[in-house]
Short mmCIF file of C-alpha atoms and ligand atoms in Angstrom, two decimals:
data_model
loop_
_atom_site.label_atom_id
_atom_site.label_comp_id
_atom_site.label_asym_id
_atom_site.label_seq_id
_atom_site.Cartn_x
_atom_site.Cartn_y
_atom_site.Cartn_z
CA UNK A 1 0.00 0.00 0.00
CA UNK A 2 1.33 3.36 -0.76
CA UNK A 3 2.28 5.66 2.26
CA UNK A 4 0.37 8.55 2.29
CA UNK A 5 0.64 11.77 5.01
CA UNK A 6 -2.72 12.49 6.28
CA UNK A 7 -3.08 16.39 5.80
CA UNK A 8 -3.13 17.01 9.90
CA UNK A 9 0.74 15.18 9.19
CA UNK A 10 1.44 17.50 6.18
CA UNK A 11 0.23 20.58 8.63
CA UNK A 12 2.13 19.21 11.46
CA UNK A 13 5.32 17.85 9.77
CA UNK A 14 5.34 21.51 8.28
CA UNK A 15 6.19 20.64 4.78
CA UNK A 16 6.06 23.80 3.16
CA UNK A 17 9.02 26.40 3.92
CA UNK A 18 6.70 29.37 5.81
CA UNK A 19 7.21 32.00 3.31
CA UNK A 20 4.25 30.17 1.69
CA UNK A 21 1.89 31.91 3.72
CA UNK A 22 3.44 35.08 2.01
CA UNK A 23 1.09 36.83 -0.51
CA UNK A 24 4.13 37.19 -2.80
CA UNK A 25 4.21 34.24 -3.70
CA UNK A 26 1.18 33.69 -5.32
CA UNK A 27 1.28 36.67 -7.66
CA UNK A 28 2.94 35.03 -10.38
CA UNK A 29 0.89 32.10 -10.89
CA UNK A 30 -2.21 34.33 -10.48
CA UNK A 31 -1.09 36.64 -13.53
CA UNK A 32 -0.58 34.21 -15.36
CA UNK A 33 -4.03 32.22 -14.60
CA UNK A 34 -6.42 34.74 -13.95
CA UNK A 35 -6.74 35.28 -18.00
CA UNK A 36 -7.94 31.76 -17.07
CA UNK A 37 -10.17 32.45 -14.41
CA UNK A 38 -11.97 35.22 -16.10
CA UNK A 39 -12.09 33.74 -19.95
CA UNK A 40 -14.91 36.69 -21.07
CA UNK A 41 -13.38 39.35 -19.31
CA UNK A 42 -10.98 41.93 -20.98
CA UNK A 43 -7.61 41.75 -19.55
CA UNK A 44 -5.18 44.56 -18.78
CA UNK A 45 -3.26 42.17 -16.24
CA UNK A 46 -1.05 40.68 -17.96
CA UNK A 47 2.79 41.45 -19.71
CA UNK A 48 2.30 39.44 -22.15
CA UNK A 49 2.48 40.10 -26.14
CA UNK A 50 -0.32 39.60 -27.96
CA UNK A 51 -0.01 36.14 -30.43
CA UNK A 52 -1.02 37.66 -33.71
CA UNK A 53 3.08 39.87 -32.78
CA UNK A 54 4.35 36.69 -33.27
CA UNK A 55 4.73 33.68 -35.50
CA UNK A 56 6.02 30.53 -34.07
CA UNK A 57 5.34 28.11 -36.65
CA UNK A 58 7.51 31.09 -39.18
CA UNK A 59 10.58 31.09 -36.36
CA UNK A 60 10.57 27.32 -36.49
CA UNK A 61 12.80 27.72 -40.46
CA UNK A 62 15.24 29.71 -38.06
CA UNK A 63 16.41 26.24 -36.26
CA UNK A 64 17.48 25.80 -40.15
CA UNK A 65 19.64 28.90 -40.84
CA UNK A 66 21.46 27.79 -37.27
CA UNK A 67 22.03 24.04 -38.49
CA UNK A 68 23.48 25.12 -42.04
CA UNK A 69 25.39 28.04 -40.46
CA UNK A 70 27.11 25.79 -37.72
CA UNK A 71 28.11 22.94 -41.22
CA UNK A 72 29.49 25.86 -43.30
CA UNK A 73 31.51 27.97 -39.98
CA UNK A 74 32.35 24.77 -38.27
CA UNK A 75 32.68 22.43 -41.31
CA UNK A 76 30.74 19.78 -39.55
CA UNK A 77 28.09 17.22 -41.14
CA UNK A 78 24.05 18.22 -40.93
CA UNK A 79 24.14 14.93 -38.47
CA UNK A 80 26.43 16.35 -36.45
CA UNK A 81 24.51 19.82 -35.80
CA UNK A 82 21.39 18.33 -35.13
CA UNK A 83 22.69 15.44 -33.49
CA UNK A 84 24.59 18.06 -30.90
CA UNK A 85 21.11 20.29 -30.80
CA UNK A 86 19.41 16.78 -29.08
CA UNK A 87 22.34 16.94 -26.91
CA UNK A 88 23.13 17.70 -23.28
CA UNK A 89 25.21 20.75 -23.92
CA UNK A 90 27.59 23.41 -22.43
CA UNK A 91 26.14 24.71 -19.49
CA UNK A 92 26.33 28.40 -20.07
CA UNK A 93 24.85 28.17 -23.93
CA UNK A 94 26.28 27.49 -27.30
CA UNK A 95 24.79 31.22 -29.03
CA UNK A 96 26.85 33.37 -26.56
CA UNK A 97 28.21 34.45 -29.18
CA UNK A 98 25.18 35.85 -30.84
CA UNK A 99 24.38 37.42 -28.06
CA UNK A 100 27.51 38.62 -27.68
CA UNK A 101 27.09 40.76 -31.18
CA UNK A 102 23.79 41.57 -30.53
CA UNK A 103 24.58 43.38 -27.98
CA UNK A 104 27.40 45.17 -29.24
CA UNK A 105 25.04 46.27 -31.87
CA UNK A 106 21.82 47.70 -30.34
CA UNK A 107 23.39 47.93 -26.95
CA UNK A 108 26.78 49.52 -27.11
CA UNK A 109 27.35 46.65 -25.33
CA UNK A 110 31.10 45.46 -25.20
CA UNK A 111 31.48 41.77 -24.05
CA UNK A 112 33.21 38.85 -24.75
CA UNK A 113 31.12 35.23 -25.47
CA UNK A 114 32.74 33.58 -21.85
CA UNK A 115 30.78 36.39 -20.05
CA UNK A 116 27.21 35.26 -21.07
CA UNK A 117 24.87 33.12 -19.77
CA UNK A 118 22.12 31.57 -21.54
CA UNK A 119 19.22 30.86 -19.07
CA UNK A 120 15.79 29.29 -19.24
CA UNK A 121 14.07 32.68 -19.59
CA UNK A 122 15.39 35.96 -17.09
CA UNK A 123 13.71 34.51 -14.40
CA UNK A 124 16.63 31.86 -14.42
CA UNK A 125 19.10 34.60 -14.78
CA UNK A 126 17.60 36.32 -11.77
CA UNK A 127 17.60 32.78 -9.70
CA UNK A 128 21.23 32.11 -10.41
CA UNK A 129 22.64 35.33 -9.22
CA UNK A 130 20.28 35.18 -5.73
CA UNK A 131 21.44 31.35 -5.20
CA UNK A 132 24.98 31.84 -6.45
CA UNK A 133 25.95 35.28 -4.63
CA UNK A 134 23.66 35.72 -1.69
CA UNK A 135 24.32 33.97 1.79
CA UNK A 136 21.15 34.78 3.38
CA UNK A 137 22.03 35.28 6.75
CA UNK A 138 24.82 38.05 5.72
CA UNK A 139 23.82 39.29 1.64
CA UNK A 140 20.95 41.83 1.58
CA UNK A 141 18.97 42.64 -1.71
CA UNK A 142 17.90 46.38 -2.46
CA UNK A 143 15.13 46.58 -4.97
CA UNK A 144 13.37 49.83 -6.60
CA UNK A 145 9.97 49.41 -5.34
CA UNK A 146 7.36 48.36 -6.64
CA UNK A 147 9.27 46.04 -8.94
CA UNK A 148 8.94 42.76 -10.39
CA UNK A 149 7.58 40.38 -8.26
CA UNK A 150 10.00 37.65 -10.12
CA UNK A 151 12.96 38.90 -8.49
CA UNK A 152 11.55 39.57 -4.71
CA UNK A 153 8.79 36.34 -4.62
CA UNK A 154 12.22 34.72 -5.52
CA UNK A 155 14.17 36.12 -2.54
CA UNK A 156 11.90 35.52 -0.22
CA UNK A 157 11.67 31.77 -1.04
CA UNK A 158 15.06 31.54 -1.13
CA UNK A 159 15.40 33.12 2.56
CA UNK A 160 17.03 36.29 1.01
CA UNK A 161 16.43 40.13 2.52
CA UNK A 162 15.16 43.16 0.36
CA UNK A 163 14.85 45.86 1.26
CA UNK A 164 12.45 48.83 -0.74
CA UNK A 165 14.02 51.74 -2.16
CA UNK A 166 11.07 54.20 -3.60
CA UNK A 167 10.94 55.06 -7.29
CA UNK A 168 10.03 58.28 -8.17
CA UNK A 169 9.38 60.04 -11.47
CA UNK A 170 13.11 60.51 -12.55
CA UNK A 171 13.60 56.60 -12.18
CA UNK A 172 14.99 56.02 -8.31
CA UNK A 173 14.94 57.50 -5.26
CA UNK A 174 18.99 57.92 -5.23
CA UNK A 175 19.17 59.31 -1.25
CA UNK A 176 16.87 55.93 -0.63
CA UNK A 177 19.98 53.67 -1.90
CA UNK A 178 22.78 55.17 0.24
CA UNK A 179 20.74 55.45 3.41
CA UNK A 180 19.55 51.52 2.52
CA UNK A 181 23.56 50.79 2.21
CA UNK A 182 24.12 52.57 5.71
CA UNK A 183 21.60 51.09 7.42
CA UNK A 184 21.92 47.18 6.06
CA UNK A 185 25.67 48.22 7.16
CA UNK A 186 24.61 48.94 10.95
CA UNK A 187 23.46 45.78 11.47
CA UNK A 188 26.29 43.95 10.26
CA UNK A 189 24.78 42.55 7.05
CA UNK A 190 26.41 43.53 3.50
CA UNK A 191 24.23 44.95 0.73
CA UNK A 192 25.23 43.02 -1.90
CA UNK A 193 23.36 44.25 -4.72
CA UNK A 194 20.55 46.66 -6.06
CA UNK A 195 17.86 45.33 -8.62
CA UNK A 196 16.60 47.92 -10.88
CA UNK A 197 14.59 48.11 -14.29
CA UNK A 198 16.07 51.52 -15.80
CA UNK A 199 13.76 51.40 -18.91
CA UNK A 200 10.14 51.37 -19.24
CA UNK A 201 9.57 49.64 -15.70
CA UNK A 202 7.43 47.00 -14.79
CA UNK A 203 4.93 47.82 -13.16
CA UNK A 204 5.26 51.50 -13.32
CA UNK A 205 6.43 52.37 -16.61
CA UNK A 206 9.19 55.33 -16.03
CA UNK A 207 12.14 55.54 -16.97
CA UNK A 208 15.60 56.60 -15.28
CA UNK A 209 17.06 59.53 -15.88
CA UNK A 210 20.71 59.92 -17.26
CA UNK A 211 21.24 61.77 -14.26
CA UNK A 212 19.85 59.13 -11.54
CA UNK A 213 22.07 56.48 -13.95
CA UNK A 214 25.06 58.30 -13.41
CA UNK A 215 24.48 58.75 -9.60
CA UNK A 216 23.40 55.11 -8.68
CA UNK A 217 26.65 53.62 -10.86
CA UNK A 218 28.75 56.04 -8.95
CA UNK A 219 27.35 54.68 -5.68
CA UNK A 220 27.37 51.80 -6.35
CA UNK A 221 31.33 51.68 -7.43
CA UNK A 222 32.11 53.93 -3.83
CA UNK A 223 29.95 51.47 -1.96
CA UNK A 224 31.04 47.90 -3.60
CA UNK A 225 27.20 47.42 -4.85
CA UNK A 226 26.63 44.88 -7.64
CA UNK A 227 24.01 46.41 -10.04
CA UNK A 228 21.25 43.91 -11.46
CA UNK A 229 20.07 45.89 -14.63
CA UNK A 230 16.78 43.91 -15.69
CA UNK A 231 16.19 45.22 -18.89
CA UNK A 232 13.14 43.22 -21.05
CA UNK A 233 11.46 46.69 -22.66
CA UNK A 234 14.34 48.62 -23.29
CA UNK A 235 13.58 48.44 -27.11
CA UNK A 236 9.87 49.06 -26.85
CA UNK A 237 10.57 53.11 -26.93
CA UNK A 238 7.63 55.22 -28.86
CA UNK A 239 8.30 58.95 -28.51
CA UNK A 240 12.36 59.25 -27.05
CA UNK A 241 15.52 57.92 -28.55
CA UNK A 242 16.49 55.04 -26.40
CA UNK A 243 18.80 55.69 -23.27
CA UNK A 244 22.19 53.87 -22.44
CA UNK A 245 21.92 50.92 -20.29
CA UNK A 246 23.26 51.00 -17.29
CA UNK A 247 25.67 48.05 -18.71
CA UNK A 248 26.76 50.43 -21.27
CA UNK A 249 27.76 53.55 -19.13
CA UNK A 250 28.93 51.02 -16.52
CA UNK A 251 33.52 52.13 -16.14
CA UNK A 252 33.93 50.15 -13.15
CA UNK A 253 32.07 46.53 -13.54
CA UNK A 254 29.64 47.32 -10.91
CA UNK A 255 26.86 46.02 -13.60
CA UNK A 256 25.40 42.54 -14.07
CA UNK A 257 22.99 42.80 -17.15
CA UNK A 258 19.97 40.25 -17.65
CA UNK A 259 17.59 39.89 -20.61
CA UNK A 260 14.32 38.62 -21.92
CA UNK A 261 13.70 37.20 -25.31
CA UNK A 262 9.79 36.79 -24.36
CA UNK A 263 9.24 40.43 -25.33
CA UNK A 264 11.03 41.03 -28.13
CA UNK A 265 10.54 37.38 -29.41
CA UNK A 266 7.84 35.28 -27.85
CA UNK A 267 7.60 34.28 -24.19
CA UNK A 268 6.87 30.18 -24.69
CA UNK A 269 11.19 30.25 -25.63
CA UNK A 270 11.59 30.54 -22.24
CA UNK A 271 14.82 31.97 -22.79
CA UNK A 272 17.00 34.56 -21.57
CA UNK A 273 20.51 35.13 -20.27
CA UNK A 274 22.92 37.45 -18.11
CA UNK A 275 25.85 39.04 -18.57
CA UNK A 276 28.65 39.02 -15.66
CA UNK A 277 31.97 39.82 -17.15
CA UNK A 278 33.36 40.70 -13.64
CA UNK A 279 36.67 38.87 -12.87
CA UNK A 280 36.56 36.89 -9.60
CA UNK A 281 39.36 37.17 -7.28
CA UNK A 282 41.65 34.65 -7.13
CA UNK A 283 40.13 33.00 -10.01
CA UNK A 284 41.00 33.03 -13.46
CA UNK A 285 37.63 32.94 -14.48
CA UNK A 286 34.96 35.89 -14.89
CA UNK A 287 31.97 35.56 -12.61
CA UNK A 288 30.08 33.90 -15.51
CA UNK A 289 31.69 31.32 -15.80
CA UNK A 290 31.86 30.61 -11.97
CA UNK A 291 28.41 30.74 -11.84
CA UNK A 292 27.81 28.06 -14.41
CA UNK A 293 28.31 25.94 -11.22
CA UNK A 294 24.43 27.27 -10.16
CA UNK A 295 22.92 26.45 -13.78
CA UNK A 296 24.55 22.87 -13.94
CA UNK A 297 22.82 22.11 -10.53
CA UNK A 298 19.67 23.50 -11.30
CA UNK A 299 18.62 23.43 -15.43
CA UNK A 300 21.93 21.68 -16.31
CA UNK A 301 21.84 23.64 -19.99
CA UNK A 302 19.24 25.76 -21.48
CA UNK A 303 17.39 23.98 -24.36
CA UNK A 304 19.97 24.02 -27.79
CA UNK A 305 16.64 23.76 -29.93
CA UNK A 306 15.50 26.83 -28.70
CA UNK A 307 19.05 28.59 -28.34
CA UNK A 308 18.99 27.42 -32.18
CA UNK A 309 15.92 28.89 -32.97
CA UNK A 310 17.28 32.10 -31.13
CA UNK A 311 20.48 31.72 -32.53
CA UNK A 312 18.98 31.42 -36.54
CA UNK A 313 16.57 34.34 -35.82
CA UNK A 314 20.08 36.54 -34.99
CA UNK A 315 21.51 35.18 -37.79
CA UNK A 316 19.08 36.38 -39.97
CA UNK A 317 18.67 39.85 -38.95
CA UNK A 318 21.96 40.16 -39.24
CA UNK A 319 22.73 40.40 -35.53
CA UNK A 320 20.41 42.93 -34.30
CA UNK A 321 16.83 42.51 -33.07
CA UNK A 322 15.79 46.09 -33.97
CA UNK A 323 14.60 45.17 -36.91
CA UNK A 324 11.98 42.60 -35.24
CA UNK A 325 11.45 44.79 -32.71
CA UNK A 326 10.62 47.27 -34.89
CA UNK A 327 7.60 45.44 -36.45
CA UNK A 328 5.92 45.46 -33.06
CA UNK A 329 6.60 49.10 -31.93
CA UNK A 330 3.59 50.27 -34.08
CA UNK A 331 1.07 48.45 -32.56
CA UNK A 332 2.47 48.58 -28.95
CA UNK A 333 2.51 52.53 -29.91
CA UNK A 334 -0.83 52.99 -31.15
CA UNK A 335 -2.42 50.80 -28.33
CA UNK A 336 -0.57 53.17 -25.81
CA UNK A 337 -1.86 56.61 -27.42
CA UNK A 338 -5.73 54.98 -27.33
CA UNK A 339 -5.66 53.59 -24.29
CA UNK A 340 -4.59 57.10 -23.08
CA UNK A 341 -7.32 59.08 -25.12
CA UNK A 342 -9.90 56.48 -23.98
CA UNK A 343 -8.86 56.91 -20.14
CA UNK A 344 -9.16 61.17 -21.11
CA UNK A 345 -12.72 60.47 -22.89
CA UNK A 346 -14.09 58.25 -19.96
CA UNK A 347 -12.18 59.97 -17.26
CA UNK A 348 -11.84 63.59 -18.15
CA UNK A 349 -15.27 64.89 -18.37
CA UNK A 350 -17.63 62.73 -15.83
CA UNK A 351 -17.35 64.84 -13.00
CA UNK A 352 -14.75 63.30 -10.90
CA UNK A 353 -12.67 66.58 -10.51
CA UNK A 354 -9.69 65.10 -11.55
CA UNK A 355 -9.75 62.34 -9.05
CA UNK A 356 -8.44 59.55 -11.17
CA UNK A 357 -5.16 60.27 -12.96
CA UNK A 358 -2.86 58.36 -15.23
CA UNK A 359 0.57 58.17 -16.56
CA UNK A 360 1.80 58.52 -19.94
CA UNK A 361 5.32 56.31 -20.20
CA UNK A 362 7.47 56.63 -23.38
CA UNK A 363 8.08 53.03 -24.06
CA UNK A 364 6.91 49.83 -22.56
CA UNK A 365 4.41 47.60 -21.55
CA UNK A 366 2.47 49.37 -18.77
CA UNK A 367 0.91 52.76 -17.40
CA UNK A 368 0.09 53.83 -13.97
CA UNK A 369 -3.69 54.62 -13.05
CA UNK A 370 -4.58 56.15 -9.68
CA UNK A 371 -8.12 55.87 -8.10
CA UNK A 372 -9.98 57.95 -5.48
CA UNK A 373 -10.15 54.54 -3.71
CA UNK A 374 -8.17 51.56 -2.34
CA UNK A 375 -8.19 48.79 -5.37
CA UNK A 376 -7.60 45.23 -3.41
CA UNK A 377 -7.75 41.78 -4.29
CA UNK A 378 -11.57 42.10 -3.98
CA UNK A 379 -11.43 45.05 -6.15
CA UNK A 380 -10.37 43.12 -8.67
CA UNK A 381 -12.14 40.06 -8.57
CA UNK A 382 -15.81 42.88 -8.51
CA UNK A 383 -14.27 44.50 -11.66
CA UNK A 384 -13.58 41.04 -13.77
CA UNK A 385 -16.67 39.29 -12.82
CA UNK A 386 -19.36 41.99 -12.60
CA UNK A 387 -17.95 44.69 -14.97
CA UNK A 388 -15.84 42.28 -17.30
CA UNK A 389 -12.43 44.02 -17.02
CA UNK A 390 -9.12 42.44 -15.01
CA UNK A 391 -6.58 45.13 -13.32
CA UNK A 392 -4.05 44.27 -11.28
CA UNK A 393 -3.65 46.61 -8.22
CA UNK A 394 -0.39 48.22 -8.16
CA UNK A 395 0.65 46.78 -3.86
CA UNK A 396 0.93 43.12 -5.89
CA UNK A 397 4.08 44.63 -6.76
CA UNK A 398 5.23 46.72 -3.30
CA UNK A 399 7.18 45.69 -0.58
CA UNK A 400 5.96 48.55 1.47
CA UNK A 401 2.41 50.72 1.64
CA UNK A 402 1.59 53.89 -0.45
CA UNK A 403 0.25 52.56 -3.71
CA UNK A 404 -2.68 51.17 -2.17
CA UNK A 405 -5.11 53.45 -4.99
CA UNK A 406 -3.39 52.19 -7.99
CA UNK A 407 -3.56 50.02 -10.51
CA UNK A 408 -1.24 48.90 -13.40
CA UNK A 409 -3.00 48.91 -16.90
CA UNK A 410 -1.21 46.46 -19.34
CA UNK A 411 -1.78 47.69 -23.34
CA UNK A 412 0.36 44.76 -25.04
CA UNK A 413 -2.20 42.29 -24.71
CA UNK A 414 -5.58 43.59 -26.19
CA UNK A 415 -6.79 44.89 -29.07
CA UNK A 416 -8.24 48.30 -29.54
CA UNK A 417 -11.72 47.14 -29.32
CA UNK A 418 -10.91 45.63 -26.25
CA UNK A 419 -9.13 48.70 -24.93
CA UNK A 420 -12.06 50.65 -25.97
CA UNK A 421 -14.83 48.62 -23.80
CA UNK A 422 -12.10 47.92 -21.31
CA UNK A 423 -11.69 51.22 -20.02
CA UNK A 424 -15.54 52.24 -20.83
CA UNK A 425 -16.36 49.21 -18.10
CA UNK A 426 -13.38 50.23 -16.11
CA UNK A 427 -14.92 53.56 -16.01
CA UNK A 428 -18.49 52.12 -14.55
CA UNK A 429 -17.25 50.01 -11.82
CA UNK A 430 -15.03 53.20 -10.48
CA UNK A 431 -18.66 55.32 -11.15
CA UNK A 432 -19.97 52.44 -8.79
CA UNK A 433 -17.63 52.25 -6.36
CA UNK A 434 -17.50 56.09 -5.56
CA UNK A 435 -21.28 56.00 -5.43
CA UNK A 436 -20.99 52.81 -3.12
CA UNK A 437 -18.42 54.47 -0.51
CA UNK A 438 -20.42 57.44 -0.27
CA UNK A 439 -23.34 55.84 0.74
CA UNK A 440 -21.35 53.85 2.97
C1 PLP B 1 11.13 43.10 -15.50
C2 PLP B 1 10.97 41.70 -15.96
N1 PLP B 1 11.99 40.85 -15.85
C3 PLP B 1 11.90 39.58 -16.28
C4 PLP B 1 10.72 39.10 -16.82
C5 PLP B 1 10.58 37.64 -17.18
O1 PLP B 1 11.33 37.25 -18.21
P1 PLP B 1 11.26 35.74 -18.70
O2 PLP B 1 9.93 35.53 -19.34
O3 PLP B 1 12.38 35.67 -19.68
O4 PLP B 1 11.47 34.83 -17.53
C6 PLP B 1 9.62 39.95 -16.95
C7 PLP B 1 8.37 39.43 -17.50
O5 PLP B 1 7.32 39.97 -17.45
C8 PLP B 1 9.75 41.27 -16.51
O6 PLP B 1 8.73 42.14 -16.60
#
């Protein structure tokens, strides 16, 4: 007979770590299923593209341009290649290359291939530096705030500290990072590193200044801070020419860089990768290729059949993924300018004195919307079921309080018609609620 724990043994035996109890952790899963939960409802909850940006079946002929580059550069048989694509392979990725020009290209990004790190999607990249770097009892984690809740649901499971530092409309709360640094330093822990999102931020959407760049490097040289530099939207810029990463202004190596090919490309890849071209003391390796130690012990290699398919789609655009990119921006573009004239049509003129406001971000996924209320879990749940329109309220994202009346409004996933009912019913259940806490 199979042994089974009764659930009073699973309670009792405490099975689950207690950070499962935490709120955090459940906001991941519940972006990605409550598209799910809510089939009819129109959803601005989500980061996702929308499928009709992308063609898998198309991408699939890139696998080819890989295979017949790999014969003709490395003069071996068609056998061979694909033979070596069903493989186990090397740990840290076989198109770091690519990548490598790629970025040198539309990043200004100077690297060499040993520094990459090809990683089953960012979230990988972002769970090999917290497990590889951080000892939890000494390493704390700063993190603008609200961020993404990959990066601190991730910590938290994995025992690791954060602590908030406030983003403002230039990008970062600078002040916030060197009192963080002096006070993780008073109680005898080391901030280790600062996660950030410089361009077109998720959730907020703003953008970092050149100025708050330059400051936050600097600090982070004088103060030994490691910089993660998430950087998924960078690309996705509609009015502004796009800013240096931090990666590329970084003169000191204070900068890890990770990326995201689910944006730019599609998100079932699963693929991403990191750049640490720091040298490790006494090692004669770069901190790359030290931490291929964390990826063999947790996904062993990235998939080569998707690196291939990465790989081909480089190839083909000769290096760059503007042009791709570039396909997209128009519809990302023109979803942002009508979701913003819809929220001014519905939201300017119905007598609300200005009470719910929005933000306009130059590139992205997301904008900002604050109420005249407190939008909860329950909130949300009222607004998809009864009015037919999922938001996703802004403190799923914070470590501490403040954002409590707003919500983030995704525009990369719906079509105009949708964004035109969505914020019309958007616009009814706020008209409700007001009514509904004045009465109350
Ligand atoms: C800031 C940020 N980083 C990373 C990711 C996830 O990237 P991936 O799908 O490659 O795991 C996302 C996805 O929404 C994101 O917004």
């Amino acid at each position: 007979m199979a042994f089974r724990l009764t659930s009073e043994q699973i309670q009792m035996q405490r099975i689950l770590k207690n950070c499962f109890s935490d709120p955090l952790l459940n906001v991941m899963n519940f972006l990605n299923e409550v598209v799910l939960e809510f089939p009819k409802a129109i959803s601005f909850a989500p980061g996702r593209p929308l499928e009709s940006l992308f063609n898998v079946e198309e991408s699939l002929g890139a696998i080819q341009s890989f295979v017949d580059y790999q014969i003709k550069v490395n003069n071996l048989s068609r056998a061979m290649v694909f033979g070596d694509l069903g493989q186990y392979n090397r740990t840290n990725g076989i198109i770091n290359e690519f990548i490598t020009r790629q970025l040198a290209n539309d990043e200004n990004i100077q690297i060499q291939p040993k520094a990459v790190i090809i990683t089953s999607g960012c979230q990988e990249a972002m769970a090999t530096l917290l497990m590889g770097l951080f000892d939890p009892a000494k390493d704390v984690l700063l993190a603008s705030d609200p961020t993404y809740i990959g990066i601190t649901g991730l910590a938290k499971l994995l025992g690791i500290s954060v602590i908030p530092i406030s983003v403002t409309e230039e990008g970062l709360e600078v002040r916030a990072v060197t009192r963080a640094i002096n006070e993780v330093l008073a109680t005898g822990k080391r901030p280790k590193a600062l996660y950030v999102i410089p361009d077109f931020n998720n959730p907020l959407g703003t953008s970092m200044t050149m100025e708050v760049r330059n400051e936050i490097l600097q600090i982070a040289y004088k103060n030994g801070l490691l910089i993660f530099e998430d950087n998924p939207y960078g690309m996705f810029a509609y009015d502004e020419k796009r800013k240096p990463t931090l990666k590329a202004l970084d003169e000191h190596g204070v900068v890890i860089y990770l990326n995201s090919f689910s944006k730019t490309l599609f998100p079932g890849l699963r693929l991403g990768f990191l750049v640490a071209d720091q040298q490790v003391d006494n090692s004669k390796y770069l901190l790359a290729e030290e931490l291929s130690k964390v990826k063999s012990l947790t996904t062993i290699n990235t998939s080569p059949l998707l690196q291939a398919l990465v790989g081909g789609l480089l190839l083909e655009s000769n290096y760059s993924l503007l042009p791709i990119v570039e396909a997209k921006l128009s519809f990302y573009r023109t979803n942002r300018d009508f979701m913003l004239n819809r929220l001014a049509e519905e939201f300017g003129s119905n007598g609300l004195d200005g009470a719910v406001k929005w933000t306009c971000p130059a590139g992205g996924f997301f904008l900002t919307v604050t109420l005249p209320f407190e939008f909860d879990a329950e909130c949300l749940r009222v607004c998809a079921a009864d009015y037919g329109v999922v938001c996703c309220p802004m403190s799923f994202f914070c470590l501490s309080r403040g954002r409590e009346h707003q919500i983030r409004l995704s525009f990369s996933y719906v079509t105009k018609e949708e964004i035109d009912r969505g914020i019309r019913q958007l616009n009814r259940f706020v008209q409700a609620q007001i009514a509904q806490n004045r009465l109350a």
